[in-house]
Short mmCIF file of C-alpha atoms in Angstrom, two decimals:
data_model
loop_
_atom_site.label_atom_id
_atom_site.label_comp_id
_atom_site.label_asym_id
_atom_site.label_seq_id
_atom_site.Cartn_x
_atom_site.Cartn_y
_atom_site.Cartn_z
CA UNK A 335 30.72 16.44 10.59
CA UNK A 336 27.32 18.00 11.59
CA UNK A 337 27.34 20.12 8.82
CA UNK A 338 28.17 17.34 6.26
CA UNK A 339 25.19 15.25 7.90
CA UNK A 340 22.61 17.98 7.39
CA UNK A 341 23.63 19.03 4.06
CA UNK A 342 23.23 15.08 3.12
CA UNK A 343 19.68 14.97 5.05
CA UNK A 344 18.65 18.12 3.24
CA UNK A 345 19.71 16.35 -0.13
CA UNK A 346 17.63 13.45 1.02
CA UNK A 347 14.80 15.76 1.71
CA UNK A 348 14.98 17.13 -1.84
CA UNK A 349 15.06 13.75 -3.27
CA UNK A 350 11.75 12.79 -1.10
CA UNK A 351 9.90 16.31 -2.31
CA UNK A 352 11.00 15.33 -5.83
CA UNK A 353 9.52 11.75 -5.98
CA UNK A 354 6.22 13.51 -4.41
CA UNK A 355 6.01 16.16 -6.57
CA UNK A 356 6.69 13.62 -9.81
CA UNK A 357 3.82 11.27 -8.28
CA UNK A 358 1.57 14.29 -8.34
CA UNK A 359 2.15 14.97 -11.82
CA UNK A 360 1.95 11.51 -12.66
CA UNK A 361 -1.50 11.52 -11.20
CA UNK A 362 -2.23 14.73 -12.82
CA UNK A 363 -1.58 13.05 -16.39
CA UNK A 364 -3.10 10.00 -15.70
CA UNK A 365 -6.34 11.83 -14.58
CA UNK A 366 -6.14 13.74 -17.95
CA UNK A 367 -5.10 10.01 -19.89
CA UNK A 368 -8.41 8.89 -18.08
CA UNK A 369 -10.94 11.90 -18.76
CA UNK A 370 -9.66 12.59 -22.38
CA UNK A 371 -9.03 8.94 -23.42
CA UNK A 372 -5.58 10.17 -24.20
CA UNK A 373 -3.27 7.28 -24.89
CA UNK A 374 -0.07 8.77 -25.19
CA UNK A 375 -0.51 10.66 -21.82
CA UNK A 376 -1.28 7.10 -20.41
CA UNK A 377 1.90 5.51 -21.85
CA UNK A 378 3.69 8.59 -20.60
CA UNK A 379 2.57 7.76 -16.94
CA UNK A 380 3.44 4.11 -17.09
CA UNK A 381 6.75 4.78 -19.02
CA UNK A 382 8.11 7.16 -16.45
CA UNK A 383 7.55 4.86 -13.57
CA UNK A 384 10.91 2.97 -14.18
CA UNK A 385 12.55 6.54 -13.22
CA UNK A 386 10.56 6.46 -9.92
CA UNK A 387 11.96 3.18 -9.19
CA UNK A 388 15.53 4.44 -9.79
CA UNK A 389 14.99 7.30 -7.64
CA UNK A 390 13.52 4.95 -4.93
CA UNK A 391 16.55 3.01 -5.07
CA UNK A 392 18.64 6.23 -4.96
CA UNK A 393 16.91 7.75 -1.81
CA UNK A 394 17.16 4.28 0.05
CA UNK A 395 20.86 4.44 -0.60
CA UNK A 396 21.23 7.78 0.39
CA UNK A 397 18.90 7.29 3.46
CA UNK A 398 21.25 4.26 4.30
CA UNK A 399 24.67 6.07 4.01
CA UNK A 400 23.18 8.50 6.55
CA UNK A 401 22.58 5.86 8.94
CA UNK A 402 25.98 3.95 8.44
CA UNK A 403 28.24 7.00 8.34
CA UNK A 404 26.65 9.56 10.25
CA UNK A 405 24.81 7.78 13.11
CA UNK A 406 22.22 10.19 13.73
CA UNK A 407 20.22 10.87 17.04
CA UNK A 408 17.21 12.40 18.38
CA UNK A 409 15.61 14.60 15.83
CA UNK A 410 18.01 13.88 13.09
CA UNK A 411 17.46 10.29 13.43
CA UNK A 412 13.67 10.64 13.42
CA UNK A 413 13.91 12.45 10.17
CA UNK A 414 15.97 9.58 8.24
CA UNK A 415 13.93 6.91 9.95
CA UNK A 416 10.87 8.68 8.33
CA UNK A 417 12.49 9.19 5.32
CA UNK A 418 12.72 5.38 4.65
CA UNK A 419 8.98 5.30 5.05
CA UNK A 420 8.10 8.14 3.06
CA UNK A 421 10.20 6.87 0.20
CA UNK A 422 7.93 3.63 0.00
CA UNK A 423 4.63 6.32 0.38
CA UNK A 424 5.82 8.25 -2.62
CA UNK A 425 6.73 5.26 -5.09
CA UNK A 426 3.25 3.86 -4.22
CA UNK A 427 1.72 6.85 -5.24
CA UNK A 428 3.31 6.82 -8.59
CA UNK A 429 2.43 3.35 -8.91
CA UNK A 430 -1.12 4.16 -8.33
CA UNK A 431 -1.00 6.73 -10.90
CA UNK A 432 0.24 4.03 -13.50
CA UNK A 433 -2.65 1.87 -12.18
CA UNK A 434 -5.27 4.78 -13.25
CA UNK A 435 -3.04 5.04 -16.57
CA UNK A 436 -3.24 1.42 -17.16
CA UNK A 437 -7.08 1.33 -17.02
CA UNK A 438 -7.32 4.21 -19.15
CA UNK A 439 -4.90 2.57 -22.15
CA UNK A 440 -6.90 -0.95 -21.58
CA UNK A 441 -10.17 0.76 -22.36
CA UNK A 442 -8.62 3.21 -25.29
CA UNK A 443 -10.07 4.30 -27.82
CA UNK A 444 -13.14 4.18 -25.74
CA UNK A 445 -13.77 6.53 -23.04
CA UNK A 446 -13.54 4.61 -19.20
CA UNK A 447 -16.08 6.72 -17.41
CA UNK A 448 -19.05 9.11 -18.52
CA UNK A 449 -21.04 11.92 -17.06
CA UNK A 450 -21.55 12.31 -13.27
CA UNK A 451 -18.58 9.46 -12.72
CA UNK A 452 -16.32 11.43 -15.01
CA UNK A 453 -16.96 14.28 -13.04
CA UNK A 454 -16.37 12.69 -9.92
CA UNK A 455 -13.02 11.47 -11.10
CA UNK A 456 -12.10 14.94 -12.49
CA UNK A 457 -12.56 16.10 -8.60
CA UNK A 458 -10.94 13.14 -7.07
CA UNK A 459 -7.90 13.85 -9.51
CA UNK A 460 -7.71 17.49 -8.33
CA UNK A 461 -8.08 16.99 -4.80
CA UNK A 462 -5.21 14.10 -5.37
CA UNK A 463 -2.87 16.24 -7.15
CA UNK A 464 -3.56 19.05 -4.30
CA UNK A 465 -2.36 16.44 -1.89
CA UNK A 466 0.30 15.34 -3.62
CA UNK A 467 1.53 19.06 -3.68
CA UNK A 468 0.79 19.66 -0.14
CA UNK A 469 2.73 16.78 0.78
CA UNK A 470 5.58 17.84 -1.42
CA UNK A 471 5.40 21.23 0.33
CA UNK A 472 5.62 20.24 3.84
CA UNK A 473 8.27 17.48 3.02
CA UNK A 474 10.44 20.88 2.24
CA UNK A 475 8.91 22.80 5.23
CA UNK A 476 8.85 20.35 7.72
CA UNK A 477 6.08 22.48 9.40
CA UNK A 478 3.99 19.91 11.52
CA UNK A 479 0.94 22.27 11.33
CA UNK A 480 0.57 22.27 7.83
CA UNK A 481 1.29 18.83 7.75
CA UNK A 482 -1.53 17.90 10.06
CA UNK A 483 -3.67 20.00 7.52
CA UNK A 484 -3.34 16.93 5.36
CA UNK A 485 -5.83 14.82 6.76
CA UNK A 486 -8.51 17.56 6.51
CA UNK A 487 -7.95 17.61 2.88
CA UNK A 488 -8.47 13.87 2.70
CA UNK A 489 -11.95 14.14 4.00
CA UNK A 490 -13.06 15.79 0.76
CA UNK A 491 -11.79 12.82 -1.09
CA UNK A 492 -13.29 10.27 1.38
CA UNK A 493 -16.51 12.01 0.66
CA UNK A 494 -16.19 11.74 -3.43
CA UNK A 495 -15.16 8.33 -2.84
CA UNK A 496 -18.63 7.60 -1.09
CA UNK A 497 -20.33 9.33 -3.64
CA UNK A 498 -18.74 7.28 -6.14
CA UNK A 499 -20.01 4.09 -4.56
CA UNK A 500 -23.46 5.64 -3.96
CA UNK A 501 -23.55 6.14 -7.96
CA UNK A 502 -22.00 2.71 -8.49
CA UNK A 503 -24.72 1.19 -6.47
CA UNK A 504 -27.68 2.72 -7.60
CA UNK A 505 -30.31 1.25 -9.45
CA UNK A 506 -30.17 4.01 -12.03
CA UNK A 507 -26.53 2.46 -13.12
CA UNK A 508 -26.56 2.03 -16.96
CA UNK A 509 -23.17 1.72 -17.90
CA UNK A 510 -22.57 -2.05 -17.40
CA UNK A 511 -20.25 -4.23 -15.66
CA UNK A 512 -16.86 -3.30 -17.12
CA UNK A 513 -17.33 0.43 -16.23
CA UNK A 514 -18.61 -0.51 -12.34
CA UNK A 515 -15.49 -2.49 -12.05
CA UNK A 516 -13.22 0.20 -13.39
CA UNK A 517 -14.91 3.20 -11.59
CA UNK A 518 -14.86 0.81 -8.13
CA UNK A 519 -10.83 0.11 -8.77
CA UNK A 520 -10.48 3.75 -10.22
CA UNK A 521 -12.09 5.15 -7.00
CA UNK A 522 -9.93 2.94 -4.90
CA UNK A 523 -6.86 4.11 -6.60
CA UNK A 524 -7.38 7.67 -5.87
CA UNK A 525 -8.32 7.20 -2.63
CA UNK A 526 -5.25 5.28 -1.67
CA UNK A 527 -3.15 7.93 -3.13
CA UNK A 528 -4.64 10.46 -0.64
CA UNK A 529 -4.13 8.08 2.16
CA UNK A 530 -0.36 7.93 1.39
CA UNK A 531 -0.14 11.57 0.97
CA UNK A 532 -1.72 11.89 4.63
CA UNK A 533 0.64 9.09 5.87
CA UNK A 534 3.55 11.67 4.38
CA UNK A 535 1.94 14.11 6.25
CA UNK A 536 1.74 11.97 10.00
CA UNK A 537 5.45 11.40 9.23
CA UNK A 538 6.57 14.97 9.06
CA UNK A 539 4.69 15.62 12.26
CA UNK A 540 6.84 12.66 13.69
CA UNK A 541 10.09 14.34 12.67
CA UNK A 542 9.07 17.71 14.00
CA UNK A 543 7.49 16.70 17.19
CA UNK A 544 8.73 13.33 18.18
CA UNK A 545 5.07 12.30 18.59
CA UNK A 546 3.15 10.56 15.53
CA UNK A 547 -0.54 11.37 15.19
CA UNK A 548 -3.03 8.28 15.39
CA UNK A 549 -4.11 6.42 12.09
CA UNK A 550 -7.20 6.85 10.28
CA UNK A 551 -9.98 4.15 10.76
CA UNK A 552 -9.94 1.70 7.65
CA UNK A 553 -12.61 2.42 5.55
CA UNK A 554 -15.41 -0.27 4.48
CA UNK A 555 -14.14 -0.58 0.74
CA UNK B 74 27.34 -4.56 23.46
CA UNK B 75 27.34 -6.64 20.08
CA UNK B 76 25.52 -9.39 22.35
CA UNK B 77 22.88 -7.13 23.42
CA UNK B 78 22.30 -5.65 20.09
CA UNK B 79 21.59 -8.97 18.63
CA UNK B 80 19.47 -9.81 21.69
CA UNK B 81 17.28 -6.89 20.85
CA UNK B 82 17.43 -7.72 16.93
CA UNK B 83 16.14 -11.16 17.36
CA UNK B 84 13.58 -9.75 19.60
CA UNK B 85 12.68 -7.23 16.76
CA UNK B 86 12.36 -10.03 14.30
CA UNK B 87 10.30 -12.25 16.50
CA UNK B 88 7.84 -9.17 16.52
CA UNK B 89 8.10 -8.92 12.52
CA UNK B 90 7.36 -12.40 12.23
CA UNK B 91 4.44 -12.54 14.90
CA UNK B 92 2.88 -9.53 13.10
CA UNK B 93 3.12 -11.33 9.86
CA UNK B 94 1.56 -14.39 11.39
CA UNK B 95 -1.32 -12.61 12.93
CA UNK B 96 -2.00 -10.78 9.47
CA UNK B 97 -1.99 -14.07 7.96
CA UNK B 98 -4.61 -15.58 10.60
CA UNK B 99 -6.16 -12.37 10.23
CA UNK B 100 -6.70 -13.19 6.14
CA UNK B 101 -7.61 -16.90 7.03
CA UNK B 102 -10.30 -15.72 9.35
CA UNK B 103 -11.47 -12.82 6.78
CA UNK B 104 -11.73 -15.42 3.82
CA UNK B 105 -13.97 -17.68 6.41
CA UNK B 106 -15.94 -14.73 7.00
CA UNK B 107 -16.56 -14.27 3.08
CA UNK B 108 -17.31 -17.71 2.13
CA UNK B 109 -19.30 -18.49 5.27
CA UNK B 110 -21.21 -15.23 5.64
CA UNK B 111 -19.82 -16.04 9.29
CA UNK B 112 -20.49 -12.08 10.98
CA UNK B 113 -18.61 -12.79 14.22
CA UNK B 114 -15.74 -13.88 12.35
CA UNK B 115 -15.74 -10.64 10.26
CA UNK B 116 -16.38 -8.39 13.62
CA UNK B 117 -13.55 -10.36 15.21
CA UNK B 118 -10.80 -9.46 12.40
CA UNK B 119 -12.10 -5.90 12.36
CA UNK B 120 -11.74 -5.29 16.26
CA UNK B 121 -8.07 -7.11 16.33
CA UNK B 122 -6.70 -4.59 14.13
CA UNK B 123 -6.56 -2.30 16.96
CA UNK B 124 -3.58 -4.89 18.23
CA UNK B 125 -1.84 -4.49 15.26
CA UNK B 126 -1.71 -0.97 15.08
CA UNK B 127 -0.16 -1.17 18.48
CA UNK B 128 2.47 -3.78 17.50
CA UNK B 129 3.44 -1.66 14.67
CA UNK B 130 3.98 1.27 17.30
CA UNK B 131 5.88 -0.85 19.43
CA UNK B 132 8.02 -2.57 16.76
CA UNK B 133 8.78 1.05 15.21
CA UNK B 134 9.96 1.85 18.70
CA UNK B 135 12.34 -0.83 18.92
CA UNK B 136 13.57 -0.46 15.69
CA UNK B 137 14.08 3.55 16.27
CA UNK B 138 15.61 2.66 19.62
CA UNK B 139 18.07 0.04 18.00
CA UNK B 140 19.21 2.88 15.76
CA UNK B 141 19.47 5.45 18.60
CA UNK B 142 21.55 3.23 20.83
CA UNK B 143 23.17 0.81 19.04
CA UNK B 144 24.35 2.43 15.88
CA UNK B 145 24.60 -0.65 13.62
CA UNK B 146 26.71 -1.04 10.60
CA UNK B 147 26.63 -3.17 7.55
CA UNK B 148 24.56 -6.55 7.77
CA UNK B 149 22.98 -5.38 10.93
CA UNK B 150 21.88 -1.77 9.64
CA UNK B 151 20.14 -3.79 6.55
CA UNK B 152 18.30 -5.63 9.31
CA UNK B 153 16.89 -2.64 11.20
CA UNK B 154 16.70 -0.61 7.90
CA UNK B 155 14.40 -3.34 6.49
CA UNK B 156 12.55 -4.06 9.32
CA UNK B 157 11.17 -0.46 9.28
CA UNK B 158 9.49 -1.30 5.80
CA UNK B 159 8.67 -4.60 6.76
CA UNK B 160 6.78 -3.24 9.88
CA UNK B 161 4.50 -1.38 7.24
CA UNK B 162 4.18 -3.96 5.10
CA UNK B 163 2.53 -6.34 7.87
CA UNK B 164 0.67 -3.77 9.18
CA UNK B 165 -1.10 -3.55 5.51
CA UNK B 166 -1.50 -6.90 5.26
CA UNK B 167 -3.53 -7.04 8.32
CA UNK B 168 -5.62 -3.84 7.04
CA UNK B 169 -6.15 -5.77 3.82
CA UNK B 170 -7.68 -8.59 5.87
CA UNK B 171 -9.69 -6.04 7.79
CA UNK B 172 -11.21 -4.72 3.99
CA UNK B 173 -12.28 -8.38 3.19
CA UNK B 174 -13.85 -8.78 6.44
CA UNK B 175 -15.77 -5.50 6.36
CA UNK B 176 -17.12 -6.61 2.90
CA UNK B 177 -18.23 -9.59 4.56
CA UNK B 178 -19.94 -7.69 7.21
CA UNK B 179 -21.61 -5.27 4.79
CA UNK B 180 -23.38 -7.64 2.93
CA UNK B 181 -24.50 -9.84 6.16
CA UNK B 182 -26.90 -11.97 6.37
CA UNK B 183 -26.47 -12.17 2.33
CA UNK B 184 -23.52 -14.17 0.96
CA UNK B 185 -21.19 -11.66 -0.77
CA UNK B 186 -19.80 -14.19 -3.63
CA UNK B 187 -21.19 -17.33 -4.90
CA UNK B 188 -20.23 -20.42 -7.14
CA UNK B 189 -17.06 -20.21 -9.42
CA UNK B 190 -16.18 -16.88 -7.81
CA UNK B 191 -16.35 -18.22 -4.21
CA UNK B 192 -14.32 -21.21 -5.68
CA UNK B 193 -11.67 -18.62 -6.51
CA UNK B 194 -11.63 -16.47 -3.10
CA UNK B 195 -11.45 -19.73 -1.30
CA UNK B 196 -8.26 -20.48 -3.41
CA UNK B 197 -6.93 -16.74 -3.31
CA UNK B 198 -7.47 -17.12 0.57
CA UNK B 199 -5.40 -20.36 0.63
CA UNK B 200 -2.81 -18.78 -1.45
CA UNK B 201 -2.87 -15.65 0.74
CA UNK B 202 -2.49 -17.64 4.05
CA UNK B 203 0.46 -19.78 2.85
CA UNK B 204 2.29 -16.37 1.34
CA UNK B 205 2.08 -14.95 4.79
CA UNK B 206 3.21 -18.25 6.47
CA UNK B 207 6.00 -18.25 4.24
CA UNK B 208 7.00 -14.55 5.02
CA UNK B 209 6.80 -15.29 8.60
CA UNK B 210 8.80 -18.31 7.93
CA UNK B 211 11.69 -16.31 6.21
CA UNK B 212 11.37 -13.76 8.82
CA UNK B 213 12.83 -16.22 11.17
CA UNK B 214 15.01 -18.04 9.24
CA UNK B 215 16.43 -15.23 7.21
CA UNK B 216 16.86 -17.71 4.11
CA UNK B 217 17.27 -15.68 0.84
CA UNK B 218 16.71 -18.75 -1.37
CA UNK B 219 13.32 -19.59 0.68
CA UNK B 220 12.54 -15.77 0.55
CA UNK B 221 12.89 -15.45 -2.87
CA UNK B 222 10.74 -18.26 -3.65
CA UNK B 223 7.99 -16.12 -2.23
CA UNK B 224 8.11 -14.56 -5.70
CA UNK B 225 7.05 -17.96 -7.48
CA UNK B 226 4.31 -18.50 -5.00
CA UNK B 227 2.89 -14.91 -6.13
CA UNK B 228 2.25 -16.33 -9.58
CA UNK B 229 -0.14 -18.67 -8.84
CA UNK B 230 -2.34 -15.53 -6.95
CA UNK B 231 -1.66 -13.21 -10.43
CA UNK B 232 -2.98 -16.11 -12.32
CA UNK B 233 -6.06 -16.31 -10.05
CA UNK B 234 -6.62 -12.68 -10.16
CA UNK B 235 -6.83 -12.42 -13.89
CA UNK B 236 -9.40 -15.56 -13.78
CA UNK B 237 -11.34 -13.80 -11.49
CA UNK B 238 -11.64 -10.56 -13.77
CA UNK B 239 -11.89 -12.87 -16.79
CA UNK B 240 -15.24 -14.12 -15.01
CA UNK B 241 -16.16 -10.92 -14.14
CA UNK B 242 -15.87 -9.40 -17.58
CA UNK B 243 -17.50 -12.36 -19.23
CA UNK B 244 -21.21 -11.75 -21.00
CA UNK B 245 -22.06 -14.66 -18.87
CA UNK B 246 -21.85 -12.67 -15.58
CA UNK B 247 -25.16 -12.58 -14.20
CA UNK B 248 -24.58 -11.49 -10.30
CA UNK B 249 -25.08 -7.93 -11.08
CA UNK B 250 -23.31 -4.63 -10.29
CA UNK B 251 -22.98 -4.86 -6.64
CA UNK B 252 -21.19 -8.18 -6.81
CA UNK B 253 -19.29 -7.26 -9.71
CA UNK B 254 -17.68 -4.58 -7.56
CA UNK B 255 -17.31 -6.54 -4.45
CA UNK B 256 -15.69 -9.23 -6.50
CA UNK B 257 -13.16 -6.69 -7.92
CA UNK B 258 -12.14 -4.86 -4.93
CA UNK B 259 -11.96 -8.21 -2.85
CA UNK B 260 -9.63 -9.45 -5.75
CA UNK B 261 -7.43 -6.81 -5.46
CA UNK B 262 -7.31 -7.05 -1.87
CA UNK B 263 -6.03 -10.34 -1.81
CA UNK B 264 -3.32 -9.59 -4.34
CA UNK B 265 -2.32 -6.59 -2.53
CA UNK B 266 -2.01 -8.86 0.41
CA UNK B 267 0.40 -11.15 -1.85
CA UNK B 268 1.86 -8.39 -3.01
CA UNK B 269 3.35 -7.30 0.58
CA UNK B 270 4.55 -10.98 1.35
CA UNK B 271 6.67 -10.93 -1.63
CA UNK B 272 8.11 -7.41 -0.65
CA UNK B 273 9.08 -9.02 2.63
CA UNK B 274 10.93 -11.54 0.67
CA UNK B 275 12.65 -9.23 -1.39
CA UNK B 276 13.75 -7.21 1.99
CA UNK B 277 14.95 -10.53 3.79
CA UNK B 278 17.06 -11.05 0.47
CA UNK B 279 18.54 -7.85 1.07
CA UNK B 280 19.15 -8.32 4.42
CA UNK B 281 20.99 -11.56 3.70
CA UNK B 282 22.89 -10.20 0.51
CA UNK B 283 23.01 -6.55 0.50
CA UNK B 284 21.31 -6.77 -2.76
CA UNK B 285 17.88 -5.91 -3.55
CA UNK B 286 15.96 -8.13 -5.99
CA UNK B 287 14.29 -5.91 -8.78
CA UNK B 288 10.21 -5.48 -8.20
CA UNK B 289 7.79 -6.96 -10.01
CA UNK B 290 6.01 -4.86 -13.07
CA UNK B 291 2.74 -3.13 -11.90
CA UNK B 292 -0.43 -5.21 -13.24
CA UNK B 293 -3.15 -3.61 -15.18
CA UNK B 294 -5.58 -3.75 -12.46
#
């Protein structure tokens, strides 16, 4: 009975890691769509979200079945309990990539962002993809030290997010209102993507140790 | 044994409803802080979030204990499974109210928004508070018809969100970049608050019927 449970749990963890990996790929494509004004890349990210919704539903059913049929306790229960939360995080990460892609599509054939702001998003994209990969990795290894490290990676994202707002609020901003609005929202989408990756890290620490690290403070924006 | 379980489950549902109610009150105060440039109201919303984090932790522990000690099945398991997700929604709703309050605090003693935009936020605030109250109500009644109705309430929020962006993107916008950025982000905070209330409604339908209503499409912004 325990063996079946652990096989099923491994399978569920594999689903979570796959969802997280897909969200990372989606954010990579969405960032490319944004920076290169690539309509077909944007469309692809938007269309692919349906599959993510299906994966969410499958993973939730698998987690539910594990609880209903196997009634896990202790560390095993922590793993399934946390999986329910992680499923939501990964789908949300993918939805945030869709938001980025939708802004790129809205502005096509124009570019959405230029110059220094564009560089900022290139870097935020790299960080987001890196955080997605790290989150996927810790879902597979379950290593709490590695999971806790996700928060440190996120501080670079917070720095970039602040830099973006200092560019936006500077008197020298000369890209107009629509670009300012796009920039602010895009910044938030990247920052939230990173927050969800950090949240996955917190949950992996909880699975391994039984103690949930404290949440970060809420930023002003 | 069943009786103890149902007592504990009622208690957990009471915690969820209380969290949802607090998030609604927080959004009401944050909207007041925003529209009246009331610093102390803003500070109060921001400070009170710590209690919400504590309530989240308590509710998660209660849900975990219900699974570990009582090993529920069928409808009872659906209730605890969904509680895990609803806990996250209610805390997020409160965090979104904090975001609104933080923008009000950042701009104090100035007002953040004026004229038609201010009217829009007054209405979005009313809708958000209404959705929070409806979500709290369906958590207590468990009525799936009432829960499904939350989605209809949300369409008015979507309409206001679109109106806000048409104001923002109009050539007659004359409030400058910072106000545009604040307006876009604030709009998103209200819209996300409403989405979480709708999500709670979906989960209540699932608890009652075993079938989860489909998700809404992702908006462009």
